[in-house]
Amino acid sequence: MHAAPRKSHRGAVFLCAPNGAFVGELYNFAIMDSKPLPNDLDACHQLIAKLQSQVGQQATELSLKDKLIEEQAHSVLELKADHDKLDEKVIELNLKLEKLLKQLYGRKSERRVDGEGQLFLNLGEEPTPEVISALEEAIREAEQIVDDAEEAKKKRRKKRPEQSDRKFPEHLPRYERVVDLPKDQREGLTLIGYDEVETLECTAAELKVRVTKYAKYAYVADKTKGIVSPERPTGLVEGDRFDASIGVEVVAWKYFYHLPFYRQQDLFAGSGWTPSRSTLQNIEAAVEFALRPLAEYLRDVLKQDRTVGCDDTGVLLITPKAMPDLSVHPRRERIGEVLENAIRLGKPSIKANMWGYYASRLPLVAFDFTVSRHRDGPDDVLGDFEGNLIGDCWSGFQKINVRSDSRIIFAACWAHARRKIDECRSAFPVQVAKLESLIRMLYEVEDQIKDLDDAERLARRQSLSRHVLDLIAEYLDSEAMQSPSVLPKSNLGVAAGYVRRHWQALCRFTEDATIPIDNNDCEQLMKRVATGRKNWMFKGSVAAGERAANLLTMIGSAIRNDLDVRAYLDDVLRRTLGGETNWSAMTPQAWKAEHPESIREYRADERRQAADRKRTRRARRRLLNKSTGRR
């Protein structure tokens, strides 16, 4: 088969096979015209062979160019994919930066404030009669709350004394100092009385040394019987060198006032005694050793409650130079594993954990120290607990019902869910405003039913709260929360996924009246650890961490009962050193009933006033919603 050249209409010559199939373009027609074609067959064959060689070479070059273009296109796609990933990373980092800046410089309070784009709650097109009745009742209640608040405000203004007329408590000791005119200015004047001005003074704490003399008697007739002396009581430390009051001061200053030992040295030095830090540490250890059985008893009593909240925070633990003796420690396996790994890797410290437990109904709290954030901690403390556990959706909590054979039921915290949604406000203002309006309604219901008995509270939750929860679920599945409006990997998409995944646990408060809607009480409890951590900074050993947990258990429970912490610790410490083991009589709630003079009434008043202000704010908001025609 021979190929013959054919002139194209574009002015170029193509090489074609006899059947008309295209072989290749030869060269420009103008070039063909400038040089005549050969007449003999051999010359034609040579020309065709030459042209075929050129065509093959051009085809090879075209193939290389196509391959190069394909590689470049692939590189462009890879660069585009890398660029998209970098864009996602930049967005993620910007969100993290915004979150960190908010944590550093933003509002610390989580109280919701109406902002731009904030929506009022709409309870659906056809709310049930129970919901309508509850709304009408809420409006009537709101009007009454606002009226009572205004009346109370007027009464407080009338009763408020002038600054000069305020008196200090009568039980404070007083002494008088008379300021008179000079004698030469009193001539011809008659004294008609005095203007009294009360000025409060403060002096440094007074330290006294008690010298106790124990009588010694000897048998004169029979010296072999030895010396007879009165029985000596058990002291806080060997030799009874420090009274219980010193131990109470050291412990209260550290875990109630959050003063580390080096600051306590300055306070004691101001009173004339400068102890070493090791002495203060030994005193703390002695107090904890005496009160440890009471702290363990408080933990056991706390677990008698139906619902317990749990939260945790990190504490720095100094890595020991050598493994301590853990042969009798109940958690020796886990502690040994963590410490051995830290020693092997040469870590100077590890992040241990302090856990807080908050009883829903009983006025008790408890703390526990672990060397890591491992589920062994809650599993160990709650090993004999039967009831509800409320907390964040940490993986260790989620499966606790499986590990406990349904003895413990996990309930999720709505404050955590709301916090995740609120972090998306800048990027999704409309969706966040709608979701927060619905969540706010859940809290409105809780505010209305908090004074009801368990049966009525549960009934309201199952009617009102369930209705609002259905609206939240409906909105999460609506078009406004789906792609492309909200991408699954966006911050709001992740927050919505969090709510969807833990929906059953978030709704559990509607199944038991003892379950609170959130775990805020326990989270606030952990502030004591966070504040102390900024002062004493770290724990030097596992034993020191466990001592802190026991002392925080007692101090935290006393605070929850509004007790004078020092008076409570002083009394129970002296009773414990005296050999008393009736722990039920030394619980804060029992001690409170016997010592009303040591109750800090102003703390209860502060909480009551804060609750009244919150109820008034919510009542005004309900009335505002009514005036704007919103439900």
XYZ file of C-alpha atoms in Angstrom, residues 3-629:
627
model
C 0.497 6.729 0.363
C -0.044 9.607 -2.026
C 0.190 13.318 -1.266
C -3.049 15.284 -1.526
C -3.466 19.052 -1.592
C -5.747 20.461 1.073
C -8.094 23.402 0.699
C -6.186 25.246 3.487
C -3.008 25.458 1.457
C -1.262 22.427 3.026
C -0.454 18.965 1.718
C -1.606 15.841 3.644
C -0.221 12.353 3.307
C -3.043 9.914 2.757
C -3.306 6.209 2.121
C -4.881 4.932 -1.178
C -8.141 4.252 0.717
C -8.264 7.929 1.775
C -7.134 7.434 5.396
C -5.215 10.347 6.832
C -1.496 9.714 7.465
C -0.159 13.169 8.258
C 0.229 16.720 7.081
C 3.363 17.132 4.981
C 4.158 20.787 4.765
C 2.726 24.070 3.650
C 1.256 24.276 0.130
C 3.391 27.267 -0.633
C 6.482 25.148 -0.042
C 5.067 22.402 -2.259
C 4.602 24.885 -5.053
C 8.176 26.159 -4.799
C 9.710 22.741 -5.516
C 8.326 20.332 -8.177
C 7.668 16.699 -7.295
C 9.957 13.995 -8.812
C 8.690 12.000 -11.811
C 10.381 8.622 -11.334
C 9.022 6.026 -8.927
C 12.180 5.540 -6.840
C 12.501 9.233 -6.133
C 8.849 9.318 -5.089
C 9.414 6.360 -2.783
C 12.400 8.121 -1.214
C 10.384 11.301 -0.761
C 7.498 9.379 0.799
C 9.890 7.552 3.147
C 11.444 10.840 4.154
C 8.029 12.359 4.747
C 6.935 9.314 6.753
C 10.057 9.667 8.908
C 9.250 13.319 9.502
C 5.645 12.448 10.338
C 6.786 9.825 12.864
C 9.148 12.286 14.454
C 6.366 14.865 14.684
C 4.006 12.274 16.185
C 6.628 11.408 18.812
C 7.057 15.105 19.632
C 3.282 15.522 19.842
C 3.052 12.511 22.167
C 5.745 13.984 24.408
C 3.946 17.327 24.397
C 0.634 15.631 25.292
C 2.336 13.766 28.119
C 3.923 16.971 29.366
C 0.560 18.746 29.217
C -1.063 15.869 31.098
C 1.641 16.009 33.781
C 1.245 19.764 34.068
C -2.534 19.387 34.337
C -2.051 16.779 37.062
C 0.355 19.107 38.864
C -2.174 21.917 38.599
C -4.869 19.688 40.129
C -2.506 18.690 42.933
C -1.644 22.321 43.562
C -5.336 23.205 43.604
C -6.032 20.402 46.099
C -3.125 21.583 48.268
C -4.432 25.127 48.004
C -7.904 24.025 49.111
C -6.399 22.147 52.050
C -4.386 25.210 53.022
C -7.531 27.333 52.800
C -9.311 24.899 55.123
C -6.332 24.973 57.483
C -6.311 28.773 57.478
C -10.032 28.841 58.280
C -9.511 26.294 61.064
C -6.575 28.241 62.516
C -8.504 31.502 62.326
C -11.372 29.881 64.232
C -8.944 28.600 66.856
C -7.319 32.024 67.087
C -10.722 33.654 67.486
C -11.632 31.140 70.188
C -8.359 31.711 72.080
C -8.695 35.484 71.863
C -12.239 35.175 73.174
C -11.005 33.031 76.061
C -8.278 35.562 76.885
C -10.083 38.854 76.365
C -13.753 38.032 75.805
C -16.649 37.805 78.229
C -16.146 35.070 80.797
C -19.816 34.924 81.724
C -21.998 32.625 79.639
C -25.120 34.652 80.302
C -26.815 35.140 76.971
C -27.285 38.693 75.737
C -29.531 39.547 72.809
C -27.384 40.548 69.881
C -27.810 41.502 66.255
C -29.809 38.831 64.469
C -31.157 37.352 67.739
C -34.478 35.646 67.116
C -37.433 35.237 69.422
C -38.764 31.789 70.034
C -41.539 30.427 67.883
C -43.107 27.315 69.345
C -44.492 26.037 66.066
C -47.653 26.620 64.095
C -49.928 24.488 66.268
C -48.638 24.127 69.835
C -50.456 21.700 72.090
C -53.009 22.952 74.673
C -50.501 22.151 77.425
C -47.935 24.423 75.766
C -50.451 27.249 75.282
C -51.542 26.960 78.910
C -47.921 27.000 80.068
C -47.195 30.102 77.969
C -50.131 31.955 79.474
C -49.054 30.904 82.947
C -45.497 32.037 82.203
C -46.743 35.493 81.163
C -48.817 35.860 84.335
C -45.875 34.700 86.417
C -43.534 37.109 84.610
C -45.820 40.051 85.317
C -45.950 39.104 88.997
C -42.151 38.708 89.187
C -41.550 42.125 87.604
C -44.068 43.796 89.937
C -42.503 42.135 93.002
C -39.024 43.175 91.876
C -40.062 46.823 91.486
C -41.748 46.813 94.903
C -38.707 45.237 96.569
C -36.462 47.813 94.922
C -38.523 50.679 96.376
C -38.426 49.113 99.848
C -34.654 48.691 99.726
C -34.226 52.349 98.826
C -36.329 53.416 101.793
C -34.552 51.135 104.252
C -31.020 51.884 103.060
C -29.204 53.711 105.883
C -26.807 56.555 105.367
C -23.116 55.659 105.313
C -22.501 57.519 108.576
C -25.357 55.693 110.344
C -24.118 52.177 109.625
C -22.894 50.278 112.677
C -20.374 47.484 112.880
C -21.483 44.168 114.449
C -22.174 44.439 118.170
C -20.010 41.436 119.104
C -16.802 43.146 117.988
C -14.735 44.463 120.938
C -14.703 48.248 121.324
C -12.595 50.822 123.096
C -13.109 54.561 123.347
C -10.830 57.450 122.527
C -12.033 60.940 123.498
C -10.962 63.862 121.350
C -11.483 67.179 123.176
C -10.701 70.823 122.645
C -7.540 72.214 124.198
C -8.080 73.506 127.751
C -7.602 77.155 126.806
C -10.371 76.882 124.180
C -12.926 75.375 126.596
C -13.245 78.449 128.841
C -16.836 79.627 128.947
C -18.113 76.501 127.151
C -20.440 73.759 128.455
C -20.059 70.167 127.330
C -23.364 68.972 125.827
C -22.310 65.553 124.484
C -20.168 63.713 121.933
C -20.427 62.767 118.267
C -19.508 59.083 117.997
C -17.590 57.793 114.979
C -16.910 54.050 114.729
C -13.639 53.174 112.994
C -12.748 49.551 112.290
C -9.150 48.538 113.044
C -7.172 45.437 112.156
C -4.102 43.956 113.804
C -1.952 40.997 112.788
C -2.979 37.542 113.983
C -1.773 36.882 117.488
C 0.293 33.769 118.116
C 0.525 32.369 121.624
C 2.605 29.551 123.071
C 0.677 27.296 125.428
C 2.920 25.734 128.065
C 1.283 22.574 129.401
C 2.802 21.147 132.559
C 2.107 17.464 133.154
C 2.498 16.542 136.797
C 4.894 13.699 137.617
C 4.600 11.489 140.689
C 6.924 8.838 142.030
C 6.474 6.039 144.570
C 8.858 7.029 147.349
C 8.492 3.724 149.151
C 8.962 1.606 146.038
C 11.056 3.283 143.326
C 10.711 0.239 141.025
C 7.128 1.261 140.171
C 8.381 4.190 138.084
C 6.831 7.588 137.539
C 3.070 8.268 137.247
C 1.806 11.132 135.034
C -1.598 12.132 133.538
C -2.450 10.646 130.133
C -1.466 12.937 127.333
C -3.926 13.601 124.481
C -3.118 12.811 120.872
C -1.419 15.786 119.277
C -1.483 16.936 115.685
C 2.219 16.146 115.297
C 4.706 14.222 117.404
C 5.434 16.007 120.629
C 2.240 18.099 120.351
C 4.263 21.063 119.130
C 1.450 22.547 117.049
C -2.141 23.031 118.135
C -5.027 22.069 115.856
C -5.621 25.784 115.214
C -2.242 26.041 113.449
C -3.091 23.086 111.239
C -6.467 24.622 110.394
C -4.812 27.905 109.417
C -2.294 26.178 107.143
C -4.948 24.090 105.368
C -7.543 26.871 105.116
C -4.991 29.368 103.810
C -3.883 26.962 101.092
C -7.139 25.413 99.872
C -9.703 28.038 100.884
C -7.778 31.290 100.424
C -5.409 29.733 97.820
C -2.183 30.874 99.497
C 0.927 28.778 98.793
C 3.394 28.036 101.560
C 5.825 30.823 100.701
C 3.055 33.407 101.191
C 1.982 31.713 104.410
C 5.538 32.199 105.660
C 5.081 35.963 105.306
C 1.755 35.878 107.160
C 3.173 33.882 110.054
C 6.309 36.044 110.063
C 4.087 39.095 110.532
C 2.929 37.513 113.790
C 6.458 36.752 115.002
C 7.076 33.150 113.853
C 8.775 32.175 110.582
C 8.258 28.476 109.824
C 10.042 26.630 107.026
C 8.044 25.403 104.043
C 8.791 21.801 104.960
C 7.277 22.430 108.407
C 4.102 23.799 106.829
C 3.962 20.813 104.497
C 4.306 18.401 107.428
C 1.493 20.187 109.242
C -0.750 19.892 106.165
C 0.036 16.168 105.898
C -0.790 15.663 109.595
C -4.166 17.406 109.240
C -5.083 15.354 106.177
C -4.049 12.108 107.843
C -6.349 12.830 110.782
C -9.305 13.861 108.590
C -8.880 11.252 105.822
C -11.549 8.872 107.218
C -14.059 11.738 107.279
C -13.259 12.696 103.663
C -13.747 9.085 102.568
C -17.036 8.953 104.457
C -18.243 12.111 102.662
C -17.504 10.467 99.305
C -19.558 7.441 100.290
C -22.487 9.604 101.423
C -22.348 11.620 98.188
C -22.909 8.435 96.180
C -26.237 7.915 97.933
C -27.675 10.710 95.780
C -29.691 9.767 92.712
C -27.737 12.042 90.341
C -24.079 13.082 90.481
C -22.248 15.545 88.238
C -18.612 14.994 87.287
C -15.946 17.219 85.752
C -12.153 17.310 85.680
C -9.210 19.626 85.189
C -5.493 19.147 84.711
C -2.904 19.408 87.488
C 0.856 19.371 86.962
C 2.557 16.435 88.696
C 6.348 16.407 89.135
C 7.873 13.180 87.855
C 9.695 11.359 90.676
C 13.372 10.463 90.224
C 12.662 6.889 91.275
C 9.506 4.816 91.442
C 7.700 5.201 94.790
C 6.481 2.198 96.738
C 3.018 1.380 95.376
C 2.680 -2.127 96.775
C -0.391 -1.291 98.881
C -1.918 1.366 96.627
C -5.285 0.322 95.119
C -4.392 1.961 91.785
C -0.794 0.787 91.648
C -1.018 -0.679 88.129
C -2.187 2.512 86.420
C 0.054 4.800 88.508
C 3.079 2.555 87.928
C 2.460 2.465 84.175
C 2.245 6.264 83.872
C 5.199 7.042 86.161
C 7.461 4.390 84.641
C 6.788 5.755 81.161
C 7.517 9.332 82.293
C 10.758 8.299 84.007
C 11.859 6.287 80.970
C 11.222 9.220 78.616
C 12.874 11.698 80.968
C 9.782 13.901 81.351
C 10.188 16.452 84.150
C 6.431 16.467 84.779
C 3.191 14.893 83.618
C -0.365 16.177 83.371
C -2.366 14.560 86.143
C -6.067 15.114 86.789
C -8.254 16.357 89.606
C -11.861 15.114 89.380
C -14.819 16.841 90.997
C -18.131 15.202 91.943
C -21.242 17.247 92.750
C -24.336 15.667 94.310
C -27.588 16.887 92.788
C -29.641 16.935 96.009
C -27.289 16.228 98.910
C -25.180 19.288 99.926
C -21.882 17.499 99.358
C -18.990 17.575 96.910
C -16.003 15.276 96.499
C -12.626 15.357 94.755
C -10.340 12.635 93.467
C -6.770 12.710 92.112
C -5.461 10.516 89.278
C -2.166 10.508 87.384
C -3.901 10.750 83.988
C -7.242 11.491 82.372
C -8.282 7.875 82.207
C -11.709 6.391 82.729
C -10.323 4.305 85.612
C -10.781 7.364 87.843
C -14.595 7.740 87.572
C -15.033 3.973 87.272
C -13.184 3.491 90.562
C -14.921 6.275 92.511
C -18.362 5.310 91.163
C -17.756 1.588 91.477
C -20.687 1.140 93.875
C -22.814 4.057 92.660
C -26.223 3.453 91.121
C -27.970 6.354 89.433
C -27.386 9.113 86.889
C -24.075 10.686 85.945
C -24.134 14.067 84.203
C -21.099 15.552 82.471
C -19.594 16.476 79.127
C -19.559 13.967 76.284
C -16.077 12.638 77.002
C -15.673 9.116 75.645
C -15.085 7.742 79.156
C -18.539 8.937 80.224
C -20.395 7.860 77.092
C -19.860 4.119 77.615
C -20.055 4.095 81.404
C -23.532 2.571 81.206
C -22.073 -0.389 79.300
C -19.139 -0.821 81.681
C -21.454 -0.631 84.697
C -24.094 -3.002 83.266
C -26.633 -0.142 83.146
C -26.093 0.600 86.838
C -25.058 4.139 85.820
C -27.008 6.150 83.219
C -25.154 8.956 81.447
C -26.852 12.324 80.845
C -25.233 14.999 78.686
C -24.887 18.679 79.563
C -26.779 21.274 77.510
C -24.329 24.021 78.526
C -21.556 22.199 76.629
C -23.749 21.876 73.543
C -24.782 25.535 73.715
C -21.144 26.587 74.147
C -20.111 24.778 70.969
C -22.959 26.417 69.052
C -22.180 29.880 70.423
C -18.581 29.624 69.167
C -20.002 29.690 65.613
C -21.878 32.967 66.032
C -19.584 35.111 63.865
C -19.727 32.745 60.879
C -23.402 31.672 61.144
C -25.275 34.435 63.016
C -28.797 33.495 61.861
C -28.560 29.755 62.552
C -26.845 30.293 65.895
C -29.442 32.863 66.945
C -32.265 30.451 66.128
C -30.672 27.511 67.966
C -29.793 29.602 71.001
C -33.352 30.935 71.137
C -34.648 27.386 71.311
C -32.062 26.359 73.916
C -32.912 29.470 75.910
C -36.516 28.278 76.010
C -35.357 25.030 77.632
C -33.766 27.105 80.376
C -36.886 29.250 80.667
C -38.873 26.098 81.380
C -36.323 25.013 83.997
C -36.590 28.419 85.636
C -40.379 28.113 85.891
C -40.415 24.599 87.363
C -37.460 24.697 89.771
C -39.680 25.156 92.841
C -42.116 22.364 91.930
C -42.016 18.847 93.335
C -40.407 16.032 91.358
C -43.638 14.676 89.889
C -44.827 18.052 88.617
C -41.361 18.978 87.366
C -41.101 15.758 85.388
C -44.577 16.269 83.887
C -43.669 19.785 82.731
C -40.419 18.576 81.235
C -42.157 15.820 79.295
C -44.701 18.253 77.867
C -42.953 21.623 77.514
C -39.283 20.657 77.257
C -40.073 17.767 74.916
C -41.922 20.155 72.620
C -38.918 22.477 72.458
C -36.554 19.543 71.920
C -38.667 18.442 68.959
C -38.317 21.937 67.489
C -34.535 21.799 67.940
C -34.370 18.408 66.221
C -36.586 19.697 63.409
C -34.386 22.751 62.853
C -31.195 20.659 62.874
C -32.697 18.628 59.995
C -33.988 21.690 58.118
C -32.518 23.115 54.918
C -30.923 26.002 56.866
C -28.613 23.514 58.604
C -27.730 21.430 55.526
C -25.219 21.860 52.698
C -24.424 24.225 51.102
C -25.607 26.610 53.842
C -23.753 24.681 56.556
C -20.986 22.347 55.411
C -20.407 19.238 57.534
C -16.805 20.209 58.307
C -17.585 23.817 59.220
C -17.559 24.778 62.870
C -21.362 24.896 63.008
C -21.554 21.595 61.130
C -19.293 20.021 63.744
C -21.345 21.550 66.579
C -24.593 20.304 65.036
C -23.024 16.863 64.606
C -22.111 16.906 68.306
C -25.744 17.562 69.243
C -27.069 14.909 66.861
C -24.618 12.233 68.078
C -25.462 12.797 71.736
C -29.146 13.580 71.304
C -30.391 10.741 73.498
C -28.081 11.727 76.363
C -29.033 15.414 75.963
C -32.729 14.514 76.271
C -32.236 12.358 79.354
C -33.112 15.169 81.767
C -36.726 14.821 80.602
C -36.778 11.245 81.935
C -35.726 11.924 85.547
C -36.582 14.975 87.647
C -33.316 14.728 89.610
C -31.154 15.278 86.499
C -30.280 18.963 85.970
C -30.305 20.397 82.472
C -26.560 21.099 82.641
C -23.452 20.394 84.695
C -22.684 24.031 85.507
C -22.670 23.480 89.274
C -19.873 20.943 88.989
C -17.977 23.115 86.504
C -18.094 26.014 88.956
C -16.832 23.655 91.644
C -13.707 23.035 89.552
C -12.856 26.728 89.707
C -11.480 26.064 93.183
C -8.891 23.755 91.675
C -8.131 26.131 88.794
C -7.663 29.088 91.159
C -5.490 27.063 93.493
C -3.461 25.711 90.596
C -2.404 29.263 89.713
C -0.990 29.619 93.221
C 0.449 26.310 94.405
C 1.104 25.522 90.698
C 1.882 21.781 90.921
C 1.873 18.657 93.062
C 5.177 17.106 94.024
C 3.955 13.521 94.397
C 0.962 11.247 94.038
C 0.498 11.343 97.811
C 0.405 15.165 97.730
C -2.291 15.098 95.035
C -4.405 12.666 97.046
C -3.983 14.806 100.169
C -5.220 17.821 98.232
C -8.255 15.864 96.994
C -9.233 14.862 100.538
C -8.833 18.373 101.950
C -10.710 19.922 99.009
C -13.527 17.421 99.633
C -13.988 18.690 103.180
C -13.501 22.381 102.386
C -15.730 22.220 99.285
C -18.526 20.512 101.217
C -18.256 23.120 103.992
C -18.460 25.923 101.417
C -21.529 24.357 99.812
C -23.213 24.422 103.243
C -22.234 28.109 103.750
C -20.117 27.284 106.807
C -17.247 29.132 108.417
C -14.551 26.842 107.006
C -12.046 27.448 109.784
C -14.595 26.903 112.561
C -15.776 23.659 110.954
C -12.284 22.283 110.363
C -11.137 23.252 113.838
C -14.018 21.437 115.539
C -13.924 18.214 113.497
C -10.112 18.072 113.699
C -10.153 18.327 117.494
C -12.897 15.723 117.722
C -11.001 13.375 115.418
C -7.771 13.788 117.388
C -9.804 13.073 120.499
C -10.748 9.667 119.116
C -14.324 10.340 117.942
C -15.394 8.231 114.937
C -19.055 9.193 114.588
C -18.533 10.505 111.058
C -22.241 11.077 110.371
C -22.309 13.679 113.157
C -19.320 15.471 111.589
C -20.702 15.859 108.059
C -21.134 19.538 107.104
C -24.936 19.322 106.962
C -25.121 17.717 110.430
C -22.558 20.134 111.887
C -24.492 23.047 110.362
C -27.607 22.141 112.326
C -25.624 22.120 115.598
C -23.664 25.339 114.947
C -26.018 27.957 113.462
C -23.656 30.698 114.623
C -21.063 29.488 112.061
C -23.370 29.765 109.048
C -22.424 32.442 106.527
C -25.891 33.853 105.961
C -24.600 36.449 103.524
C -23.653 33.706 101.056
C -27.228 32.422 100.947
C -28.434 36.028 100.565
C -26.047 36.590 97.652
C -27.312 33.489 95.852
C -30.903 34.441 96.526
C -30.368 37.953 95.181
C -28.579 36.626 92.093
C -31.440 34.176 91.473
C -33.982 36.978 91.865
C -32.114 39.157 89.380
C -31.984 36.296 86.893
C -35.696 35.575 87.260
C -36.501 39.256 86.807
C -34.403 39.472 83.625
C -36.136 36.428 82.178
C -39.551 37.744 83.192
C -38.881 41.062 81.445
C -37.811 39.149 78.353
C -41.048 37.139 78.357
C -43.080 40.330 78.589
C -41.015 41.852 75.781
C -41.751 38.821 73.618
C -45.425 39.197 74.397
C -45.439 42.915 73.505
C -43.781 42.178 70.136
C -46.314 39.479 69.328
